[in-house]
C-alpha positions as a printed NumPy array, in Angstrom:
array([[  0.728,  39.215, -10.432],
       [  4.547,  39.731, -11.424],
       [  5.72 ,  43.681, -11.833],
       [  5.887,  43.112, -15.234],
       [  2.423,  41.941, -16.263],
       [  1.263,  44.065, -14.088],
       [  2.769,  47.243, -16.065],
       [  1.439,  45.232, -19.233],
       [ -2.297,  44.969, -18.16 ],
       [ -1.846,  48.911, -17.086],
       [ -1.087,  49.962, -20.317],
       [ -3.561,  47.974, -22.131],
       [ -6.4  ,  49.054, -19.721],
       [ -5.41 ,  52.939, -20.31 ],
       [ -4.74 ,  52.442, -24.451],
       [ -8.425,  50.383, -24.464],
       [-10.007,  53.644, -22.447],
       [ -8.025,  56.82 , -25.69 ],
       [-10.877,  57.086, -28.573],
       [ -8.728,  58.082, -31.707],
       [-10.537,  61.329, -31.737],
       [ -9.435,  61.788, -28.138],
       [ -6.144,  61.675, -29.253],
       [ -6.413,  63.505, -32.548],
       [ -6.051,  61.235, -34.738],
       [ -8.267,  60.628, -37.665],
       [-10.808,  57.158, -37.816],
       [ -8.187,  55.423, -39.469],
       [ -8.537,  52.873, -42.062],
       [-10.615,  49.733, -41.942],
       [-12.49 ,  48.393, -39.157],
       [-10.901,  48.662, -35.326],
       [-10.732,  45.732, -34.162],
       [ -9.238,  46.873, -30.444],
       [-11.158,  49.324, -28.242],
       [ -9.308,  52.759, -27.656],
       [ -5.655,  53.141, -29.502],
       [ -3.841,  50.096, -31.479],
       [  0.008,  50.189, -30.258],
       [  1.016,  51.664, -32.686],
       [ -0.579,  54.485, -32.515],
       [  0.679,  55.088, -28.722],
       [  4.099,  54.693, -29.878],
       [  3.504,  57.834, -32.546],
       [  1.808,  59.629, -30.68 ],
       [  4.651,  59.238, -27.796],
       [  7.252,  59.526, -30.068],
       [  8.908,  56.379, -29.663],
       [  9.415,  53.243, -31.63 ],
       [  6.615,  50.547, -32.109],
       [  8.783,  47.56 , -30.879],
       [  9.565,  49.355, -28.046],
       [  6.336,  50.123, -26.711],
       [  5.107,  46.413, -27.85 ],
       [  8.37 ,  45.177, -25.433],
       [  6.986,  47.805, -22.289],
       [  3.319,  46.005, -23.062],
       [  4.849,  42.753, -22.937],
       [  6.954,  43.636, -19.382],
       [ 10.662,  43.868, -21.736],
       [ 10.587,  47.29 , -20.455],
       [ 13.904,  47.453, -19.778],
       [ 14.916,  50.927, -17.96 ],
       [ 12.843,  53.612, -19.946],
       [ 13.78 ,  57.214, -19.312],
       [ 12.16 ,  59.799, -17.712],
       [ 10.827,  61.545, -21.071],
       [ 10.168,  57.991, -22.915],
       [  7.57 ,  57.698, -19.623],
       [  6.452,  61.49 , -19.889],
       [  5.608,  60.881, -23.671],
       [  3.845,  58.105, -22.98 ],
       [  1.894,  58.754, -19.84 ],
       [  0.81 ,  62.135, -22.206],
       [ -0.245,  59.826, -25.434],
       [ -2.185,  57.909, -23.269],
       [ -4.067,  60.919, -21.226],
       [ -2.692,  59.965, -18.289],
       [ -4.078,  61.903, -14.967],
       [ -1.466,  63.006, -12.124],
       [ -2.214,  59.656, -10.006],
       [ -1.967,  56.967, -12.915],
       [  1.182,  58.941, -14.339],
       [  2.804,  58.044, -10.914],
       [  1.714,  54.853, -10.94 ],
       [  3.298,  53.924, -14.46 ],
       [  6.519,  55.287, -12.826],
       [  5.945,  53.192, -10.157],
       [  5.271,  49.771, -12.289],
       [  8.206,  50.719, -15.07 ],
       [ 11.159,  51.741, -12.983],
       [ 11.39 ,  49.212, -10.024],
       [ 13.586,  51.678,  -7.902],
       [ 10.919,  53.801,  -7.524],
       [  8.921,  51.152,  -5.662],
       [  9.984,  50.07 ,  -2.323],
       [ 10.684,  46.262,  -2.617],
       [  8.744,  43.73 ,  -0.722],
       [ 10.447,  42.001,   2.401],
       [ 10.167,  38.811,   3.851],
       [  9.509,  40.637,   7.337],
       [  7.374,  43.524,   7.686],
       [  7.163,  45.103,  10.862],
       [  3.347,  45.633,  12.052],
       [  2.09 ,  49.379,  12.057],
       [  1.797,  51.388,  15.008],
       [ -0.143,  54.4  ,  16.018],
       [  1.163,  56.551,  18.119],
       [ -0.453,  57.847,  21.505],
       [ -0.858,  61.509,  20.471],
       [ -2.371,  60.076,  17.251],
       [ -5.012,  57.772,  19.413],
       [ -5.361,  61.014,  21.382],
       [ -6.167,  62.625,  18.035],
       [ -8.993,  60.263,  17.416],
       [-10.494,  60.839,  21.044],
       [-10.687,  64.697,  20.242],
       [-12.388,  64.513,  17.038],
       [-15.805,  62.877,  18.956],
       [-18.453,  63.114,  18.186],
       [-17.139,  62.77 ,  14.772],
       [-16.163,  59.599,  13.373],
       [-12.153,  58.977,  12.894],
       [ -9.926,  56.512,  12.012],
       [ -6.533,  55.553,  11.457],
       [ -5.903,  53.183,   7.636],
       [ -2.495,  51.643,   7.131],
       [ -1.574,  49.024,   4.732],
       [ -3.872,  47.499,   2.724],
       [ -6.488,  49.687,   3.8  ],
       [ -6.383,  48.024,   7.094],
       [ -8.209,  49.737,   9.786],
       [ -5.372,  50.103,  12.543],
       [ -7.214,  52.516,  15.294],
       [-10.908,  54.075,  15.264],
       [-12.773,  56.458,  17.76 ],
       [-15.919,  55.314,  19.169],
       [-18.418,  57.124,  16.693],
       [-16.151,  55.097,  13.498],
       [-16.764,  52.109,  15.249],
       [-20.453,  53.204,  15.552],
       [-20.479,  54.232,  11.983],
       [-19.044,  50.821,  10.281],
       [-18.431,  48.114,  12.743],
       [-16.538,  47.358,  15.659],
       [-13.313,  46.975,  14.669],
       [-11.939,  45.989,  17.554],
       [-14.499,  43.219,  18.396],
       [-13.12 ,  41.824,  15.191],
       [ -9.814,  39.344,  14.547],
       [ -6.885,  41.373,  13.3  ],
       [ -6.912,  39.998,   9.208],
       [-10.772,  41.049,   9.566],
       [-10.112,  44.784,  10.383],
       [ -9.702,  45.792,   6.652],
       [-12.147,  48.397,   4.839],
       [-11.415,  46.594,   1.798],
       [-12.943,  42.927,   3.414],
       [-15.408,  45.215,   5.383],
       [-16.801,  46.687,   1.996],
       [-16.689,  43.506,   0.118],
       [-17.655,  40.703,   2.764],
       [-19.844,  42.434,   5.519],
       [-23.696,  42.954,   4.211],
       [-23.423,  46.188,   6.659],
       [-21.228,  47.908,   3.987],
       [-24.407,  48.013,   1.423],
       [-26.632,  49.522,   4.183],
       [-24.644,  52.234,   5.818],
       [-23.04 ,  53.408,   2.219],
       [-26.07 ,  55.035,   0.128],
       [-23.209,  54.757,  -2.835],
       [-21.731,  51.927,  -1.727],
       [-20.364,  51.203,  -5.612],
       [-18.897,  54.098,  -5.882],
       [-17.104,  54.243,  -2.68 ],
       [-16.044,  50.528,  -3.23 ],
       [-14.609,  51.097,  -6.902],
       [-12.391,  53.926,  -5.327],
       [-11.175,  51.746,  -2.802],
       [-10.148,  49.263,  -5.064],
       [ -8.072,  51.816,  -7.361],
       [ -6.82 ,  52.832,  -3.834],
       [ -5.61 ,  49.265,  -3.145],
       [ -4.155,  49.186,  -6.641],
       [ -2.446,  52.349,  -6.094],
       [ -0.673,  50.597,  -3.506],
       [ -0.12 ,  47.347,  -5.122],
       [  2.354,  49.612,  -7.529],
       [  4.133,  51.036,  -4.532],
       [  4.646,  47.505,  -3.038],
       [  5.298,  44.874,  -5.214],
       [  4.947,  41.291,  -4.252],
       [  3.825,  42.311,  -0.188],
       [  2.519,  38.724,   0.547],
       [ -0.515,  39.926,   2.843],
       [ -2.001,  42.445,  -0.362],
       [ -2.052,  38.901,  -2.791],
       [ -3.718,  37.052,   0.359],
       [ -6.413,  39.865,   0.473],
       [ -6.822,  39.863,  -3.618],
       [ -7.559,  36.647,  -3.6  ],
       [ -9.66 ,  36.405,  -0.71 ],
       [-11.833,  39.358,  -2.075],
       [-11.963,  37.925,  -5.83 ],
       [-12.813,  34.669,  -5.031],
       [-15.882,  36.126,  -2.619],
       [-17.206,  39.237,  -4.57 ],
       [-17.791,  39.661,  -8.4  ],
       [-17.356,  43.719,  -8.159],
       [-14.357,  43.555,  -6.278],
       [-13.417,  40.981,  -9.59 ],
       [-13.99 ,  43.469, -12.285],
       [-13.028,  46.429, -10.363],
       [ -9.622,  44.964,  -9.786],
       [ -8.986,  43.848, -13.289],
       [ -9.994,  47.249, -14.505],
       [ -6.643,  48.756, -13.408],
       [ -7.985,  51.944, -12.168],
       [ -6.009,  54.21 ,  -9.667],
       [ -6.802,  56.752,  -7.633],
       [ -6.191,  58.891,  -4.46 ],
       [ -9.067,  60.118,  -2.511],
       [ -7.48 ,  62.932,   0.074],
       [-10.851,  64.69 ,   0.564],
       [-14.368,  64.291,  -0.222],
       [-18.235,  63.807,   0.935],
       [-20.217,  60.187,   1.578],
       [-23.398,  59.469,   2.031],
       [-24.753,  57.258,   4.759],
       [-27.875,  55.418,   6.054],
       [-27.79 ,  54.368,   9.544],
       [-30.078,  52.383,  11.895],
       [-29.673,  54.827,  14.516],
       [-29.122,  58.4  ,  13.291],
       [-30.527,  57.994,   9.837],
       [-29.389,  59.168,   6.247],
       [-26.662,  62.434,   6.405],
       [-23.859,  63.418,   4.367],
       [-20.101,  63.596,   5.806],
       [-16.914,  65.055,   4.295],
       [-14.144,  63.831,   4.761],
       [-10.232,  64.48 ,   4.964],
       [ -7.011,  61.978,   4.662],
       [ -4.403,  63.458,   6.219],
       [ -0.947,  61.507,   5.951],
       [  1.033,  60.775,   8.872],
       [  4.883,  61.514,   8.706],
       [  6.667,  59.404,  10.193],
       [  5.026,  56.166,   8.472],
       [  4.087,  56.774,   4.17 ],
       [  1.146,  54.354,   4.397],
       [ -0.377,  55.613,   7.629],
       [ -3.303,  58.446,   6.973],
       [ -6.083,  59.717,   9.258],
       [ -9.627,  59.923,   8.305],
       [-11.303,  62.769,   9.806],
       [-15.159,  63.078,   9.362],
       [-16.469,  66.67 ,   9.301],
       [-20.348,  68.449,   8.526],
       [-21.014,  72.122,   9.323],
       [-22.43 ,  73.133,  12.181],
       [-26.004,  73.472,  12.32 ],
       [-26.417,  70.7  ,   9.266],
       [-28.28 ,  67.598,   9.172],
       [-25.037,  65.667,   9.324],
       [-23.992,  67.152,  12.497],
       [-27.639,  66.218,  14.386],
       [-27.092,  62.272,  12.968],
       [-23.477,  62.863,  14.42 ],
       [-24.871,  63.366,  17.709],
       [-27.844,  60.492,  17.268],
       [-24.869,  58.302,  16.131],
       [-23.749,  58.716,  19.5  ],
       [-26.343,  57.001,  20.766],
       [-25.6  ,  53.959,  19.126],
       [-25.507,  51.058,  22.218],
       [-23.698,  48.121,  20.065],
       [-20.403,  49.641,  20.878],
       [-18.636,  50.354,  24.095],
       [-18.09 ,  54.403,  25.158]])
């Protein structure tokens, strides 16, 4: 999708998502024939004039200010994460451009080293695109064996969305799915037109019908810290929480570090995960 129906669709799907008692406004007159906010009543409520909101809908956005961006990202009840986002889609120097050459991610030694300390907890390493780029024994244990697997496979995105293991080892495999797709979309702002992120949309719409809707619902978000739920053949069902933790030196490299108190159910499946024989030590 071009940068500018991208922005386009973003707007709509926020406006569709503002009741006009969210927003303080009274029921209006007649019937509503739009879910959420008409335009018009963005561009009030932002301060700014109807054509040029209709243009920034339409992808004329021209090179909006700071405030016109602020106003609207308020009218429109925009969290922390989608705020950025609109900055990202609406002022194209904010977004790193695409290139016709990309070199592949690395992980550093210490980093791998990293991932060996944190057994018997799971660990990993996500780049790009969600692509998986290093695990630790128990994360291959966990998911799948990444490594066993060609390098366009090792994606948690086609993992979630193409491997029948996903259902089984995620209790709330929807939920955790959805949020990697507004992950993915997150990105998508950051990088317009990367040629290997429209290869893996269309892979993933054309196989899955969630992946579909959850895509064209323009949601963003970034998970940094959490708890999931898992059912596993060999250690059972146990909660983990979880931590990304960004790595410096490269903006789209994070670590996921796995975690449960000591003493908890989630630490004894840890350990039976650890048993698991369909991966090498």
């Amino acid at each position: 999708m071009e940068r500018e129906e991208e922005l386009g669709e973003f707007l709509r799907s926020r406006r569709a998502r503002v009741t006009p008692a969210e927003a303080g406004l009274g029921p209006g007159d007649g019937v509503r024939r739009v879910p959420g906010l008409r335009r018009e009543e963005v561009a009030r409520l932002a301060g700014v004039n109807v054509d040029y909101y209709v243009r920034m809908e339409r992808g004329r956005r021209g090179n909006p200010s700071d405030s016109v961006l602020d106003a609207v990202a308020r009218a429109l009840r925009l969290n922390a994460t989608e705020r950025a986002h609109l900055f990202a889609l609406a002022r194209p120097g904010s977004a790193r451009p695409a290139r016709r050459s990309v070199p592949p991610q690395r992980v550093r030694p210490s980093v791998h080293r990293i991932l060996a300390a944190h057994e018997p907890f799971p660990a990993m390493v996500l780049g790009r695109r969600m692509d998986v780029l290093a695990a630790n024994r128990a994360a291959r244990a966990l998911y799948t064996d990444w490594e066993a697997l060609p390098g366009p496979a090792r994606n948690m995105l086609r993992f979630l969305f193409t491997d029948p293991a996903a259902r089984e080892v995620m209790v709330d495999w929807a939920t955790g799915a959805a949020q990697a797709v507004a992950h993915l979309r997150l990105y998508a702002g950051r990088h317009p037109g990367d040629p290997l992120l429209a290869e893996l949309v269309a892979d993933l719409s054309a196989a899955d019908g969630d992946f579909r809707a959850w895509w064209g619902g323009h949601d963003v978000h970034q998970h940094t810290f959490g708890a999931k739920a898992f059912r596993h053949p060999a250690a059972g069902e146990f909660t983990l929480a979880y931590e990304l933790l960004g790595v410096l030196d490269d903006a789209d490299q994070f670590l996921t570090l796995y975690t449960a108190e000591p003493g908890t159910d989630g630490e004894a499946a840890v350990l039976r995960l650890g048993s698991a024989s369909f991966v090498d030590g």
